[in-house]
Amino acid sequence: MSMLSIGTTALIANQGALSTTSHNISNLNTEGYNRQRAEFGTYPANFEGTHYIGTGVQITSVERMFDQFLSNQVRQYTSQEQQLATFNDFSSRVDDLLGSPQLSISTGLNEFFNAVHDVADNPTSEAARQVMLSQANILANQFQTLDQQIGSLNDQVNSGLEIAVKDVNVLSQGIAELNQAIFDASHAGTIPPNDLLDQRDQLINELSELVSVSTLKQDNGAINVFVGNGQALVVGNTAIELSTVPNPTDTTKLEIAYGPSQVIVSDQITGGTLGGLISVRSGVLGSVQQELDDLATGLVEATNAQHQVGITLSGNAGGDFFAVPTPPTTISASNIQVAITNPRDIAAAFPVTNTTSVSNTGTGQLEIIAIDGSAPLFDPINTLTTDITFSYNSGTGAYDVTYDGGAASIVYDPATDSGKIFDLGALAAPPHTDFTAGKPPLTITLSGVPGNTDSFTISNSVSGGSFTAVGDNRNALAIAELQVSKTMDPNGTGSNTHSFGDSYEVMVANVATKTHQSDVGQQTQQALLDQANLNYESVSGVNLDEEAANLIKYQQAYQAAAQIITVSNTVFNSLLNAF
Amino acid sequence: MRISTSYLFDQNLSAMLNQQVALSKTQLQISTGKRILSPSDDPSASVQILSLQREVSVTEQYLVNADKAENKLAIEEGTLQGATDTLQRIRELAVQGLNDSNTQADRQAIAAEILQLNEQLMAIANTRDSNGDYLFSGFKSNTQPYDNINGTYQGDEGQRNLKVGAGVLIETNDPGSKIFAADVIATTVTAAGAGTLEITGSSGVADTFPAITFTFQAGNQYQVNYASTPPVTASFNYTDGEEVDLSSLDSGFPTLKVKLSGTPANGDTVVVEKLVTQNNQSTFTTIHDFANALANNNVGANNSPNNGDFLTNISASLGRVIDTQAKVGARLNAIDLQREVNDSLSFNMQKTLSEVQDLDYAEAISRLALQEAGLQAAQQTFVRVQGLSLFNFL
């Protein structure tokens, strides 16, 4: 083997190395590019009887600097980070909605109940009543707006799912095609086609932004890709599609389906944009919407229950304050609205009034504190079928009560019972004697020291179509009291634990906590991802200083090889000149 | 460790972007003055804020209610003072009119003035507030409580409560039936037989007393049985037309002087008693009846209650008004006390609210300066590091 040919191998090999370095420099900013390195090896030496003479250099391979473990780590953290980022993106929008002073149900509730108080302060004022209606409308509007905003975030989740699923399919298809191309180019797996491998790894990286994937390398060089509980997206050169289908029970939600049979796999999908969308929908949007509906239902039912036992300024039955939709539609934040338009129709008065007999000698007092309107077809105009009369018998120490043609007796000892509450619908016998005919739907308190035969009469406020107790504010006070009453969220034993305001605060707290958690979680994952990227890039990334140094190294080697050619020419000339 | 050139670039860039995000958040905090921009910034504090805001709103409404209640009660108090003054003037005129030195003409003049004052008193009872609601008709705000002097009360017993504190309800009105009505007492003399009795003096007599029965007996004697507890009995010799001071017979009797006359037979009785004859009679009726009696000069001993007993009755009426005034005053005091409680609650809650939600400007501004310096450093580092390359020397 001549010097000339050895020099030539050196020229060729170093030129190859210079090309590889140039390729690295050129692809500095190529997404997914892994740096390459030309590996040199000697040509097989010639045996000269007593020794071997070297025959030069060759590029044995061009290595792709790639670490599968680090790559998998980057993908895993990418999926987790992306899931939390998507979750946080939606969750913080809900958080901002609930925290906005303009949309806050909390403010709306406060102002509505303040307006109810103003009506209680001055029940004959139509202006105060008008303000109460306006505040009720504003509150209803806040519910609806919030509901619409949550609804529109749901729509965005749906379109996000559609886009992400399409992207997944495009990427799966690309990976399947690259599997085929890599198989074709690798000469049965012997020579790695580096740039194709880079492309495939890049597609898998992009896929891991959308969904958490696992990969399995085959002997023929193909990579199979799986999601969820092992649903294959890519098998060899075949891609299996994901799709979106409406949720069978709630068609406003799209679900992720797998394969031609479109089996719903939403619950099994984790990580990436898809995992983030699915988890924020169930974890935040769904629960907020449900809690908002529950709050609307609680508000409507409690307000209506109290309002309908009352009497309007015009002497009519109170009826519903908030509109109740026709079944099977249920009350929700989306359909809450005020049923009343005329301020006179607010029922601020109680349907019954008490009269103390003029001839009473004692200080006994009777006060009506609540009306039970729960009976079916309860009509406040006819709360009582007859007047109720109370007459104190100091001999027996009891009030003899007559109602509806029947009688009852309420034991009352002024020394111990003053201020005591009696539910006339549920008098406990003994010591009392329950009504023998109908029961009045009233709760009263008795106080003071009645004289013998002192009497009271409770009668309907509206009599013969005439209503004059227009200054009665007792029902307005009872409605105002709903602001501070625990009317929501019964515990295990059936007692309510929250007022409307409490309930809204719990909702805000839930969303705020989840948003905060996802924010912190995302930052953690981002830090892990940064670290994983640093490790990955330290193996695979291009460093320009290194490449510049390599340029110099290979250039010098190339120049030296060129000198070999020159020297061999000189040697050859020396030989020629000998003749 | 190798560092890839593009990673270095990305890292420097994202460091700058992160600094910018932090800077912009601090800037927003400073421009809004709020520490918490979204609930997730501090979930527990934001719930505390909502809860405090609700409490403040409720408490402020209690203060509004207290102002309205105070306003209503102040009107009622002033009106009742007018009623008190009028009733006192009527009482003075009655005392004057009852004086035996008056001629009938004098009494007619006084009666006319009393009737005039009675009209005025009724006008007071029919007072409306600035909303046109009657003060003293209970819940029947639009119903005039008294439409004529001898009419019955047209209102009801409703008392409007305003809520001025958690669990604190204040009554803001009183029904006329509890103010302009009082029990009426009268002294009655019932004779069975030929004996008659005239009350000649009743100074200092208790408001009411049960029956004192004079029974004529053999021996020209009257046996006196007083149905008090314990019963008192006495007897005295009868002299036609002689005044008998009962309290001199036995200290258990009321200080009552009577003159018995006629020719009674054994067993004839005369009963004298002073009792409530009307429960809760309208004050206007009571005054009206007296004025008419006065004008007709029928105010003698046997004309009870339109004689000296009227003074007891008008005092009882006055007592009702003054009692109500006292109640109103007590409610006004209760409102003041509750307002102090609410003011201090509200102040404390606002203070806590401010502590929880408001920004500490000193801290925020020094943080802003720090973040500014950080961003500048990141920018300068970026330019410096990006300038370093071996290629510069090739």
CSV table of C-alpha atoms in Angstrom, one decimal, chain A residues 27-330:
chain,number,residue,atom,x,y,z
A,27,ASN,CA,-28.3,21.8,12.7
A,28,LEU,CA,-27.5,23.9,15.8
A,29,ASN,CA,-31.1,25.1,15.9
A,30,THR,CA,-32.8,22.1,14.4
A,31,GLU,CA,-35.5,20.8,16.9
A,32,GLY,CA,-34.7,17.3,17.9
A,33,TYR,CA,-31.3,17.1,16.3
A,34,ASN,CA,-28.8,14.9,18.1
A,35,ARG,CA,-25.2,15.7,17.5
A,36,GLN,CA,-23.2,13.2,15.4
A,37,ARG,CA,-19.6,12.1,15.6
A,38,ALA,CA,-17.4,10.5,13.0
A,39,GLU,CA,-15.7,7.4,14.4
A,40,PHE,CA,-12.2,6.6,12.8
A,41,GLY,CA,-10.7,3.2,12.5
A,42,THR,CA,-7.6,1.9,10.7
A,43,TYR,CA,-7.8,0.0,7.4
A,44,PRO,CA,-6.7,-3.6,7.7
A,45,ALA,CA,-2.9,-3.7,7.7
A,46,ASN,CA,-0.8,-5.5,5.1
A,47,PHE,CA,1.2,-8.5,6.2
A,48,GLU,CA,4.8,-8.2,5.0
A,49,GLY,CA,6.1,-11.6,6.1
A,50,THR,CA,7.7,-10.4,9.3
A,51,HIS,CA,5.4,-7.5,10.2
A,52,TYR,CA,2.2,-5.6,9.4
A,53,ILE,CA,2.3,-2.2,7.6
A,54,GLY,CA,-0.7,0.1,8.2
A,55,THR,CA,-2.8,1.0,5.2
A,56,GLY,CA,-4.5,4.2,6.5
A,57,VAL,CA,-7.7,5.4,8.1
A,58,GLN,CA,-11.4,5.1,7.4
A,59,ILE,CA,-14.7,6.3,9.0
A,60,THR,CA,-16.1,3.2,10.6
A,61,SER,CA,-19.4,4.9,11.6
A,62,VAL,CA,-21.1,8.2,12.3
A,63,GLU,CA,-22.5,7.9,15.8
A,64,ARG,CA,-25.6,9.6,16.9
A,65,MET,CA,-25.0,10.9,20.5
A,66,PHE,CA,-28.2,9.8,22.1
A,67,ASP,CA,-29.1,8.3,25.5
A,68,GLN,CA,-32.4,6.5,25.5
A,69,PHE,CA,-32.8,6.8,29.3
A,70,LEU,CA,-32.3,10.5,29.3
A,71,SER,CA,-34.6,10.9,26.4
A,72,ASN,CA,-37.3,8.9,28.2
A,73,GLN,CA,-36.9,11.1,31.3
A,74,VAL,CA,-37.4,14.2,29.2
A,75,ARG,CA,-40.5,12.8,27.7
A,76,GLN,CA,-41.9,11.8,31.0
A,77,TYR,CA,-41.4,15.2,32.6
A,78,THR,CA,-42.6,16.9,29.4
A,79,SER,CA,-45.9,15.0,29.7
A,80,GLN,CA,-46.3,15.8,33.4
A,81,GLU,CA,-45.4,19.4,33.0
A,82,GLN,CA,-47.7,19.9,30.1
A,83,GLN,CA,-50.6,18.3,31.9
A,84,LEU,CA,-50.2,20.6,34.9
A,85,ALA,CA,-49.7,23.7,32.6
A,86,THR,CA,-52.9,22.9,30.8
A,87,PHE,CA,-54.7,22.3,34.1
A,88,ASN,CA,-53.4,25.5,35.5
A,89,ASP,CA,-54.3,27.5,32.4
A,90,PHE,CA,-58.0,26.6,32.7
A,91,SER,CA,-58.1,26.4,36.5
A,92,SER,CA,-56.6,29.9,36.8
A,93,ARG,CA,-59.2,31.3,34.4
A,94,VAL,CA,-62.0,29.9,36.7
A,95,ASP,CA,-60.1,31.2,39.6
A,96,ASP,CA,-60.0,34.7,38.1
A,97,LEU,CA,-63.8,34.5,37.3
A,98,LEU,CA,-64.7,33.5,40.8
A,99,GLY,CA,-62.4,36.2,42.3
A,100,SER,CA,-63.6,39.0,40.0
A,101,PRO,CA,-65.6,41.5,42.1
A,102,GLN,CA,-68.0,42.1,39.2
A,103,LEU,CA,-68.9,38.4,38.8
A,104,SER,CA,-68.6,37.4,42.4
A,105,ILE,CA,-71.8,35.7,43.6
A,106,SER,CA,-70.6,36.7,47.1
A,107,THR,CA,-71.0,40.4,46.3
A,108,GLY,CA,-74.3,39.7,44.6
A,109,LEU,CA,-75.7,37.8,47.6
A,110,ASN,CA,-74.6,40.5,50.0
A,111,GLU,CA,-76.3,43.2,48.0
A,112,PHE,CA,-79.5,41.2,47.4
A,113,PHE,CA,-79.9,40.6,51.1
A,114,ASN,CA,-79.1,44.2,52.0
A,115,ALA,CA,-81.9,45.1,49.6
A,116,VAL,CA,-84.3,42.6,51.3
A,117,HIS,CA,-83.4,44.4,54.6
A,118,ASP,CA,-84.3,47.7,53.1
A,119,VAL,CA,-87.7,46.3,52.2
A,120,ALA,CA,-88.1,45.0,55.7
A,121,ASP,CA,-87.2,48.4,57.0
A,122,ASN,CA,-89.9,50.0,54.9
A,123,PRO,CA,-92.3,47.5,53.4
A,124,THR,CA,-94.7,50.1,52.0
A,125,SER,CA,-91.9,51.7,49.9
A,126,GLU,CA,-92.2,50.7,46.3
A,127,ALA,CA,-88.8,52.2,45.7
A,128,ALA,CA,-87.2,49.8,48.2
A,129,ARG,CA,-89.1,46.9,46.6
A,130,GLN,CA,-87.9,47.9,43.2
A,131,VAL,CA,-84.3,47.9,44.4
A,132,MET,CA,-84.8,44.4,45.8
A,133,LEU,CA,-86.0,43.2,42.4
A,134,SER,CA,-83.1,44.9,40.6
A,135,GLN,CA,-80.6,43.3,43.0
A,136,ALA,CA,-82.3,39.9,42.6
A,137,ASN,CA,-82.0,40.3,38.8
A,138,ILE,CA,-78.3,41.3,39.1
A,139,LEU,CA,-77.7,38.2,41.3
A,140,ALA,CA,-79.5,35.9,38.8
A,141,ASN,CA,-77.5,37.5,36.0
A,142,GLN,CA,-74.2,36.9,37.9
A,143,PHE,CA,-75.2,33.2,38.2
A,144,GLN,CA,-75.9,33.0,34.5
A,145,THR,CA,-72.8,34.9,33.4
A,146,LEU,CA,-70.6,32.7,35.6
A,147,ASP,CA,-72.4,29.6,34.2
A,148,GLN,CA,-71.9,30.8,30.7
A,149,GLN,CA,-68.2,31.5,31.3
A,150,ILE,CA,-67.7,28.0,32.8
A,151,GLY,CA,-69.7,26.7,29.8
A,152,SER,CA,-67.4,28.4,27.4
A,153,LEU,CA,-64.4,27.0,29.2
A,154,ASN,CA,-66.0,23.6,28.7
A,155,ASP,CA,-66.3,24.3,25.0
A,156,GLN,CA,-62.7,25.3,24.9
A,157,VAL,CA,-61.8,22.0,26.6
A,158,ASN,CA,-63.8,20.2,23.9
A,159,SER,CA,-62.1,22.0,21.0
A,160,GLY,CA,-58.8,21.5,22.8
A,161,LEU,CA,-59.5,17.8,22.9
A,162,GLU,CA,-60.4,17.8,19.2
A,163,ILE,CA,-57.2,19.6,18.2
A,164,ALA,CA,-55.0,17.5,20.4
A,165,VAL,CA,-56.5,14.3,19.2
A,166,LYS,CA,-56.0,15.3,15.6
A,167,ASP,CA,-52.4,16.2,16.4
A,168,VAL,CA,-51.9,12.9,18.1
A,169,ASN,CA,-53.1,11.1,15.0
A,170,VAL,CA,-50.8,13.1,12.7
A,171,LEU,CA,-47.8,12.3,14.9
A,172,SER,CA,-48.7,8.6,15.2
A,173,GLN,CA,-49.0,8.4,11.4
A,174,GLY,CA,-45.6,10.1,11.1
A,175,ILE,CA,-44.0,7.7,13.5
A,176,ALA,CA,-45.5,4.7,11.7
A,177,GLU,CA,-44.1,6.0,8.4
A,178,LEU,CA,-40.7,6.7,9.9
A,179,ASN,CA,-40.7,3.2,11.3
A,180,GLN,CA,-41.0,1.9,7.7
A,181,ALA,CA,-38.5,4.4,6.4
A,182,ILE,CA,-35.9,3.6,9.1
A,183,PHE,CA,-36.4,-0.1,8.4
A,184,ASP,CA,-35.8,0.5,4.7
A,185,ALA,CA,-32.8,2.7,5.2
A,186,SER,CA,-31.0,0.7,7.9
A,187,HIS,CA,-30.0,-2.2,5.7
A,188,ALA,CA,-31.7,-4.7,8.0
A,189,GLY,CA,-30.8,-2.8,11.1
A,190,THR,CA,-27.0,-2.7,10.5
A,191,ILE,CA,-26.5,1.0,9.6
A,192,PRO,CA,-28.4,3.5,11.7
A,193,PRO,CA,-30.0,6.3,9.6
A,194,ASN,CA,-29.3,9.0,12.2
A,195,ASP,CA,-31.4,11.9,10.8
A,196,LEU,CA,-34.5,9.6,10.4
A,197,LEU,CA,-34.0,8.4,14.0
A,198,ASP,CA,-33.8,12.0,15.1
A,199,GLN,CA,-37.0,12.8,13.3
A,200,ARG,CA,-38.8,9.8,14.9
A,201,ASP,CA,-37.6,10.7,18.3
A,202,GLN,CA,-38.7,14.3,17.8
A,203,LEU,CA,-42.2,13.1,16.8
A,204,ILE,CA,-42.4,11.0,19.9
A,205,ASN,CA,-41.2,14.1,22.0
A,206,GLU,CA,-44.0,16.1,20.4
A,207,LEU,CA,-46.4,13.3,21.1
A,208,SER,CA,-45.4,13.3,24.8
A,209,GLU,CA,-46.4,17.0,25.0
A,210,LEU,CA,-49.9,15.9,24.0
A,211,VAL,CA,-50.2,12.7,26.1
A,212,SER,CA,-48.1,10.5,28.3
A,213,VAL,CA,-46.6,7.7,26.1
A,214,SER,CA,-44.5,4.6,26.6
A,215,THR,CA,-42.4,3.1,23.8
A,216,LEU,CA,-41.1,-0.3,23.0
A,217,LYS,CA,-38.2,-0.8,20.5
A,218,GLN,CA,-38.5,-3.8,18.2
A,219,ASP,CA,-35.7,-5.9,16.8
A,220,ASN,CA,-36.3,-4.6,13.3
A,221,GLY,CA,-35.6,-1.0,14.5
A,222,ALA,CA,-39.3,0.0,14.7
A,223,ILE,CA,-40.6,1.7,17.8
A,224,ASN,CA,-44.1,0.8,19.1
A,225,VAL,CA,-45.9,3.6,20.9
A,226,PHE,CA,-48.6,3.1,23.7
A,227,VAL,CA,-50.9,5.4,25.6
A,228,GLY,CA,-53.1,4.9,28.7
A,229,ASN,CA,-53.3,1.3,29.9
A,230,GLY,CA,-51.3,0.0,26.9
A,231,GLN,CA,-53.5,1.1,24.0
A,232,ALA,CA,-51.1,1.0,21.0
A,233,LEU,CA,-50.9,4.1,18.9
A,234,VAL,CA,-48.2,2.9,16.6
A,235,VAL,CA,-47.4,-0.8,15.9
A,236,GLY,CA,-44.6,-1.1,13.3
A,237,ASN,CA,-45.7,0.8,10.3
A,238,THR,CA,-49.4,1.0,11.3
A,239,ALA,CA,-50.9,3.9,13.3
A,240,ILE,CA,-54.2,3.4,15.3
A,241,GLU,CA,-56.3,6.6,15.5
A,242,LEU,CA,-57.8,8.3,18.6
A,243,SER,CA,-61.0,10.1,18.1
A,244,THR,CA,-63.4,12.4,20.0
A,245,VAL,CA,-67.0,11.2,20.7
A,246,PRO,CA,-69.8,12.9,22.7
A,247,ASN,CA,-70.2,11.6,26.3
A,248,PRO,CA,-73.3,9.3,26.2
A,249,THR,CA,-74.9,10.8,29.3
A,250,ASP,CA,-73.8,14.5,28.8
A,251,THR,CA,-73.5,15.4,25.1
A,252,THR,CA,-72.0,18.7,25.9
A,253,LYS,CA,-68.7,16.9,26.8
A,254,LEU,CA,-66.4,15.3,24.3
A,255,GLU,CA,-64.6,12.1,25.3
A,256,ILE,CA,-61.5,10.5,23.9
A,257,ALA,CA,-62.1,7.3,22.0
A,258,TYR,CA,-59.7,4.6,20.8
A,259,GLY,CA,-59.5,2.8,17.6
A,260,PRO,CA,-62.1,1.9,15.0
A,261,SER,CA,-64.5,0.7,17.6
A,262,GLN,CA,-64.3,4.1,19.4
A,263,VAL,CA,-64.1,2.7,23.0
A,264,ILE,CA,-64.0,5.7,25.4
A,265,VAL,CA,-60.6,5.8,27.1
A,266,SER,CA,-60.7,9.3,28.6
A,267,ASP,CA,-60.3,8.0,32.2
A,268,GLN,CA,-57.1,6.1,31.2
A,269,ILE,CA,-55.4,8.9,29.4
A,270,THR,CA,-52.9,10.8,31.5
A,271,GLY,CA,-50.3,13.4,30.9
A,272,GLY,CA,-49.8,16.1,28.3
A,273,THR,CA,-52.4,18.4,27.0
A,274,LEU,CA,-55.0,15.6,26.8
A,275,GLY,CA,-54.4,14.6,30.4
A,276,GLY,CA,-54.6,18.2,31.5
A,277,LEU,CA,-57.9,18.9,29.7
A,278,ILE,CA,-59.5,15.7,31.0
A,279,SER,CA,-58.4,16.3,34.6
A,280,VAL,CA,-59.3,20.0,34.7
A,281,ARG,CA,-62.7,19.2,33.3
A,282,SER,CA,-63.5,16.7,36.0
A,283,GLY,CA,-61.5,18.3,38.8
A,284,VAL,CA,-62.5,22.0,38.4
A,285,LEU,CA,-65.0,22.9,35.7
A,286,GLY,CA,-67.4,20.0,36.5
A,287,SER,CA,-67.4,20.5,40.2
A,288,VAL,CA,-67.7,24.3,39.9
A,289,GLN,CA,-70.6,24.0,37.6
A,290,GLN,CA,-72.2,21.5,40.0
A,291,GLU,CA,-71.6,23.6,43.1
A,292,LEU,CA,-72.9,26.7,41.2
A,293,ASP,CA,-76.1,24.8,40.3
A,294,ASP,CA,-76.4,23.5,43.9
A,295,LEU,CA,-76.1,27.1,45.2
A,296,ALA,CA,-78.7,28.3,42.7
A,297,THR,CA,-81.0,25.5,43.6
A,298,GLY,CA,-80.6,26.2,47.4
A,299,LEU,CA,-81.1,29.9,46.9
A,300,VAL,CA,-84.2,29.5,44.8
A,301,GLU,CA,-85.8,26.8,46.9
A,302,ALA,CA,-85.2,28.5,50.3
A,303,THR,CA,-86.2,32.0,49.0
A,304,ASN,CA,-89.3,30.6,47.3
A,305,ALA,CA,-90.3,28.5,50.3
A,306,GLN,CA,-90.3,31.6,52.5
A,307,HIS,CA,-91.7,34.0,49.9
A,308,GLN,CA,-94.7,31.8,49.1
A,309,VAL,CA,-96.0,31.8,52.7
A,310,GLY,CA,-96.2,35.6,52.6
A,311,ILE,CA,-98.7,38.1,51.3
A,312,THR,CA,-98.0,40.8,48.7
A,313,LEU,CA,-98.6,44.5,49.0
A,314,SER,CA,-101.7,44.0,47.0
A,315,GLY,CA,-103.0,41.3,49.3
A,316,ASN,CA,-102.2,38.3,47.1
A,317,ALA,CA,-100.5,35.0,47.8
A,318,GLY,CA,-96.7,35.4,47.6
A,319,GLY,CA,-96.0,32.7,45.1
A,320,ASP,CA,-92.5,32.0,43.7
A,321,PHE,CA,-89.9,34.8,44.0
A,322,PHE,CA,-87.5,33.1,41.6
A,323,ALA,CA,-88.9,31.3,38.6
A,324,VAL,CA,-89.0,27.5,38.8
A,325,PRO,CA,-88.6,25.7,35.5
A,326,THR,CA,-91.1,23.1,34.4
A,327,PRO,CA,-89.9,19.5,35.1
A,328,PRO,CA,-87.9,17.6,34.0
A,329,THR,CA,-85.8,20.7,33.7
A,330,THR,CA,-84.2,21.4,37.1
